[in-house]
């Protein structure tokens, strides 16, 4: 396990102020790859930064594994990459592309739905496994080969089966979320839910909140939200394709943490450093929270302290 280093807000604010002086537009470009669930909150932060700095933004949203493979398989290098699972960095990008990555937000798994979803009036923390197993229900999920939400969905099934001592539960849930209901990332399921082609989708609380969907709380023992339960979550694991063709990567259940990094070969490293400092500043955190993403009070650095942060 890598060593973790908690960064206090005061230091981050000093870094942000130092990186942005003198206060004038710098121009240029900032290329960002991000997880689908980060598209909206990160865009809000990017827009504020772009107006202040006079920077042109190029943002690409995809499942986190797909985003990582853009570097490992396609050789496409962004200025900043922000992913929905911090564990993708050591599994795919360290040390070939990234030296340091930064934990900056958290989330929880939920099942999102609308008032028009079949059996919506019955949906509750006590009934969700029964309702999602019914033959007349269509449930959507994202692709575990491309998106952490996809393999986390499989983990929630495993954990729910263990918690309820129901060995057949995961298979019943899978039957109502077949391959035809799988999309590359959880954000791709939103339109299908709104169009009533799906009754329920496996998603994140941040997306459900931001879009005004109803959602059911699965409970801490299932929803991957509590770091205190990491030993329990570790009972769930999913193996997917690795960083390059012919390899595999096994993800072990862990509380959901989002992370970002500035790749070693970032084409615009100075601009990336300024945005990184902005993203973990008080202002950046406020923007993310306004867009329903639960930003951490203090960022956590894994690896050597980045250049945009003062060393102790």
Coordinates of C-alpha atoms in Angstrom, one line a residue:
X1 CA 0.0 0.0 0.0
X2 CA 1.3 3.5 -0.8
X3 CA 1.8 5.9 2.0
X4 CA -0.9 8.6 2.5
X5 CA -0.2 12.2 3.4
X6 CA -3.0 14.5 4.5
X7 CA -2.7 18.0 3.2
X8 CA -4.1 20.8 5.3
X9 CA -6.3 23.4 3.6
X10 CA -4.1 26.3 4.7
X11 CA -1.2 24.9 2.7
X12 CA -3.3 24.3 -0.3
X13 CA -4.6 27.9 -0.2
X14 CA -1.1 29.2 0.0
X15 CA -0.2 27.0 -3.0
X16 CA -3.2 28.3 -5.0
X17 CA -2.3 31.9 -4.3
X18 CA 1.3 31.4 -5.1
X19 CA 0.6 29.5 -8.3
X20 CA -1.8 32.1 -9.6
X21 CA 0.2 35.3 -9.0
X22 CA 0.5 37.6 -10.8
X23 CA -3.3 37.8 -11.2
X24 CA -3.7 38.1 -15.0
X25 CA -5.0 35.8 -17.8
X26 CA -2.3 33.4 -18.9
X27 CA -4.0 32.0 -22.1
X28 CA -3.2 28.6 -23.5
X29 CA -5.0 25.3 -23.2
X30 CA -5.9 22.9 -20.5
X31 CA -6.7 19.3 -21.5
X32 CA -8.7 17.2 -19.0
X33 CA -9.8 13.6 -19.0
X34 CA -12.4 12.8 -16.4
X35 CA -14.8 10.1 -15.2
X36 CA -18.4 10.5 -16.5
X37 CA -19.7 11.2 -13.0
X38 CA -17.2 14.1 -12.7
X39 CA -18.2 15.8 -16.0
X40 CA -20.7 18.2 -14.5
X41 CA -18.9 19.3 -11.2
X42 CA -15.5 19.4 -12.9
X43 CA -16.9 21.5 -15.8
X44 CA -18.2 24.0 -13.3
X45 CA -14.7 24.3 -11.7
X46 CA -13.1 24.4 -15.2
X47 CA -15.4 27.2 -16.4
X48 CA -14.5 29.4 -13.4
X49 CA -10.8 28.7 -13.8
X50 CA -11.0 29.4 -17.6
X51 CA -12.7 32.8 -17.1
X52 CA -10.1 33.8 -14.6
X53 CA -7.0 32.5 -16.5
X54 CA -8.1 33.1 -20.1
X55 CA -7.6 29.4 -20.8
X56 CA -9.3 27.2 -23.4
X57 CA -10.6 24.0 -22.0
X58 CA -10.7 20.6 -23.7
X59 CA -12.6 18.2 -21.6
X60 CA -13.1 14.5 -22.4
X61 CA -15.5 12.4 -20.3
X62 CA -15.5 8.6 -20.2
X63 CA -15.4 5.7 -17.8
X64 CA -12.4 5.9 -15.6
X65 CA -10.8 2.7 -17.0
X66 CA -11.4 3.9 -20.5
X67 CA -9.8 7.2 -19.6
X68 CA -6.8 5.5 -18.1
X69 CA -6.3 3.3 -21.2
X70 CA -6.2 6.4 -23.4
X71 CA -2.8 6.9 -21.8
X72 CA -1.6 3.3 -21.6
X73 CA -2.9 2.1 -25.0
X74 CA -3.4 5.1 -27.1
X75 CA -0.6 7.3 -25.9
X76 CA -2.9 10.3 -25.4
X77 CA -1.7 12.4 -22.5
X78 CA -3.9 15.1 -20.8
X79 CA -2.9 17.9 -18.5
X80 CA -5.0 16.5 -15.7
X81 CA -6.8 13.2 -15.3
X82 CA -9.6 12.8 -12.7
X83 CA -11.0 9.4 -12.0
X84 CA -13.9 7.9 -10.0
X85 CA -11.7 5.3 -8.3
X86 CA -8.3 6.3 -6.8
X87 CA -7.2 2.7 -7.1
X88 CA -7.1 3.0 -10.9
X89 CA -3.9 5.1 -10.5
X90 CA -1.7 2.4 -8.9
X91 CA -3.4 -0.3 -11.0
X92 CA -3.0 1.4 -14.4
X93 CA -0.9 4.7 -14.4
X94 CA 1.8 4.5 -11.7
X95 CA 4.7 4.7 -12.3
X96 CA 4.7 4.8 -16.1
X97 CA 2.6 7.9 -16.4
X98 CA 1.9 9.4 -12.9
X99 CA 4.2 9.9 -9.9
X100 CA 1.6 11.4 -7.6
X101 CA -2.2 11.4 -7.3
X102 CA -4.5 13.3 -5.1
X103 CA -7.7 12.1 -3.3
X104 CA -10.2 15.0 -3.4
X105 CA -13.8 13.7 -3.2
X106 CA -16.0 10.7 -2.1
X107 CA -19.3 9.2 -3.1
X108 CA -21.7 6.3 -2.5
X109 CA -23.5 3.8 -4.6
X110 CA -27.2 4.2 -5.0
X111 CA -30.1 2.9 -7.1
X112 CA -31.7 5.9 -8.9
X113 CA -35.2 6.0 -10.2
X114 CA -38.2 8.2 -11.0
X115 CA -41.8 8.3 -9.8
X116 CA -42.7 6.5 -13.1
X117 CA -40.5 3.6 -12.4
X118 CA -42.3 0.3 -11.9
X119 CA -43.0 -0.3 -8.2
X120 CA -41.5 3.1 -7.3
X121 CA -44.0 3.5 -4.5
X122 CA -42.7 0.3 -2.8
X123 CA -39.0 1.1 -3.1
X124 CA -37.2 1.5 0.2
X125 CA -34.0 0.4 1.9
X126 CA -35.8 -2.7 3.1
X127 CA -37.3 -3.7 -0.3
X128 CA -34.8 -2.8 -2.9
X129 CA -33.4 -6.3 -3.4
X130 CA -36.9 -7.7 -3.9
X131 CA -38.0 -5.0 -6.3
X132 CA -34.8 -5.2 -8.4
X133 CA -35.3 -8.9 -8.7
X134 CA -38.8 -8.8 -10.1
X135 CA -39.3 -10.1 -13.6
X136 CA -41.1 -6.9 -14.9
X137 CA -38.3 -4.6 -13.9
X138 CA -35.6 -3.3 -16.2
X139 CA -32.4 -2.2 -14.5
X140 CA -29.4 -0.4 -16.1
X141 CA -25.7 -0.6 -15.1
X142 CA -22.4 0.5 -16.5
X143 CA -19.7 -1.6 -18.1
X144 CA -17.3 -3.0 -15.4
X145 CA -14.6 -3.2 -18.1
X146 CA -14.7 0.5 -18.7
X147 CA -16.2 2.2 -15.6
X148 CA -15.7 1.8 -11.8
X149 CA -19.4 2.2 -11.3
X150 CA -19.8 -1.0 -13.3
X151 CA -17.5 -3.1 -11.1
X152 CA -18.8 -1.4 -8.0
X153 CA -22.3 -2.5 -8.9
X154 CA -21.1 -6.1 -9.0
X155 CA -19.4 -5.5 -5.6
X156 CA -22.7 -4.2 -4.1
X157 CA -24.4 -7.3 -5.3
X158 CA -21.7 -9.4 -3.6
X159 CA -21.9 -7.5 -0.3
X160 CA -25.7 -7.5 -0.2
X161 CA -25.7 -11.3 -0.7
X162 CA -23.2 -11.7 2.1
X163 CA -25.0 -9.2 4.4
X164 CA -28.3 -11.0 3.8
X165 CA -26.9 -14.5 3.7
X166 CA -28.6 -15.0 0.4
X167 CA -26.3 -16.9 -2.0
X168 CA -28.6 -16.5 -5.0
X169 CA -29.1 -12.7 -4.7
X170 CA -26.3 -11.6 -7.0
X171 CA -27.6 -13.9 -9.8
X172 CA -31.2 -12.6 -9.4
X173 CA -30.0 -9.0 -9.6
X174 CA -27.8 -9.7 -12.6
X175 CA -30.8 -11.3 -14.4
X176 CA -32.7 -8.0 -14.3
X177 CA -29.6 -6.0 -15.4
X178 CA -28.6 -8.0 -18.5
X179 CA -26.1 -7.1 -21.2
X180 CA -28.7 -5.2 -23.2
X181 CA -29.0 -2.7 -20.3
X182 CA -25.2 -2.1 -19.9
X183 CA -23.7 1.2 -21.1
X184 CA -20.1 2.4 -21.1
X185 CA -20.5 4.7 -18.1
X186 CA -23.2 5.4 -15.6
X187 CA -23.9 8.9 -17.0
X188 CA -25.0 7.1 -20.3
X189 CA -27.9 5.6 -18.4
X190 CA -29.5 8.9 -17.4
X191 CA -31.4 9.4 -20.7
X192 CA -32.7 5.8 -20.7
X193 CA -34.1 6.3 -17.2
X194 CA -35.7 9.6 -18.1
X195 CA -37.3 8.0 -21.2
X196 CA -38.7 5.2 -19.1
X197 CA -36.7 2.6 -21.0
X198 CA -35.2 1.6 -17.7
X199 CA -36.9 1.6 -14.3
X200 CA -33.8 1.8 -12.2
X201 CA -30.1 2.5 -12.7
X202 CA -27.1 1.8 -10.6
X203 CA -25.5 5.2 -10.0
X204 CA -23.8 7.5 -7.6
X205 CA -25.5 9.7 -5.0
X206 CA -23.9 12.8 -6.5
X207 CA -25.5 12.1 -9.9
X208 CA -28.9 11.4 -8.4
X209 CA -28.8 14.6 -6.4
X210 CA -27.6 16.8 -9.2
X211 CA -30.3 15.5 -11.6
X212 CA -33.2 15.4 -9.2
X213 CA -33.8 11.7 -9.3
X214 CA -35.2 9.7 -6.4
X215 CA -32.7 7.1 -5.0
X216 CA -32.7 4.4 -2.4
X217 CA -30.1 4.2 0.3
X218 CA -28.5 0.8 0.3
X219 CA -26.9 1.0 3.7
X220 CA -23.3 1.5 4.7
X221 CA -22.5 -2.2 4.6
X222 CA -23.3 -2.3 0.9
X223 CA -22.9 1.2 -0.7
X224 CA -19.1 1.5 -0.4
X225 CA -19.3 4.8 1.4
X226 CA -17.5 4.3 4.8
X227 CA -13.8 3.9 5.1
X228 CA -14.4 2.4 8.5
X229 CA -15.9 -0.6 6.7
X230 CA -13.0 -1.2 4.3
X231 CA -12.2 -4.6 5.8
X232 CA -15.8 -5.7 5.2
X233 CA -15.9 -4.2 1.7
X234 CA -12.7 -6.1 0.8
X235 CA -14.8 -9.3 0.8
X236 CA -16.0 -8.2 -2.6
X237 CA -13.7 -8.2 -5.7
X238 CA -14.0 -8.0 -9.4
X239 CA -11.4 -8.7 -12.1
X240 CA -11.4 -6.7 -15.3
X241 CA -9.1 -6.1 -18.3
X242 CA -5.8 -4.4 -17.3
X243 CA -3.9 -1.4 -18.5
X244 CA -3.0 -3.1 -21.8
X245 CA -4.5 -5.9 -23.8
X246 CA -3.7 -9.4 -22.4
X247 CA -3.5 -8.3 -18.8
X248 CA -6.0 -8.2 -15.9
X249 CA -6.6 -6.1 -12.9
X250 CA -8.5 -7.1 -9.8
X251 CA -10.3 -4.4 -7.8
X252 CA -11.0 -5.1 -4.1
X253 CA -14.0 -3.4 -2.4
X254 CA -13.1 -0.2 -0.8
X255 CA -14.8 3.1 0.2
X256 CA -15.4 5.2 -2.9
X257 CA -12.7 7.9 -3.3
X258 CA -12.1 10.1 -6.3
X259 CA -8.6 11.2 -7.3
X260 CA -6.8 13.3 -9.9
X261 CA -3.2 13.6 -11.2
X262 CA -1.1 15.7 -13.4
X263 CA 0.7 13.2 -15.7
X264 CA 4.4 13.4 -15.9
X265 CA 4.2 14.2 -19.6
X266 CA 1.4 16.7 -19.4
X267 CA 1.6 19.1 -22.4
X268 CA 0.7 22.2 -20.4
X269 CA 2.1 21.4 -16.9
X270 CA 2.1 25.0 -15.5
X271 CA -1.5 25.5 -16.4
X272 CA -2.3 22.1 -15.0
X273 CA -0.6 22.9 -11.7
X274 CA -2.6 26.1 -11.3
X275 CA -5.8 24.3 -11.9
X276 CA -4.9 21.5 -9.5
X277 CA -4.2 24.1 -6.8
X278 CA -7.5 25.8 -7.6
X279 CA -9.5 22.5 -7.5
X280 CA -8.4 21.7 -3.9
X281 CA -8.8 25.2 -2.7
X282 CA -11.7 26.4 -0.6
X283 CA -13.3 28.0 -3.7
X284 CA -12.8 24.8 -5.8
X285 CA -14.3 22.7 -3.0
X286 CA -17.3 25.0 -2.8
X287 CA -17.9 24.7 -6.5
X288 CA -17.8 20.9 -6.4
X289 CA -20.1 20.7 -3.5
X290 CA -22.5 23.1 -5.2
X291 CA -22.7 20.5 -8.0
X292 CA -23.5 17.8 -5.5
X293 CA -20.0 16.2 -5.3
X294 CA -18.8 15.5 -1.7
X295 CA -15.4 17.2 -1.8
X296 CA -13.0 16.2 1.0
X297 CA -12.2 18.9 3.6
X298 CA -8.5 18.2 3.1
X299 CA -6.9 16.6 0.0
X300 CA -4.8 13.5 0.5
X301 CA -1.6 13.1 -1.5
X302 CA -0.3 9.7 -2.5
X303 CA 3.3 9.9 -3.6
X304 CA 5.9 12.7 -3.6
X305 CA 4.4 16.2 -2.9
X306 CA 3.5 17.8 -6.3
X307 CA 5.3 20.9 -7.4
X308 CA 2.2 23.1 -7.0
X309 CA 2.2 22.4 -3.2
X310 CA 4.8 23.7 -0.7
X311 CA 6.9 21.1 0.9
X312 CA 7.0 20.7 4.7

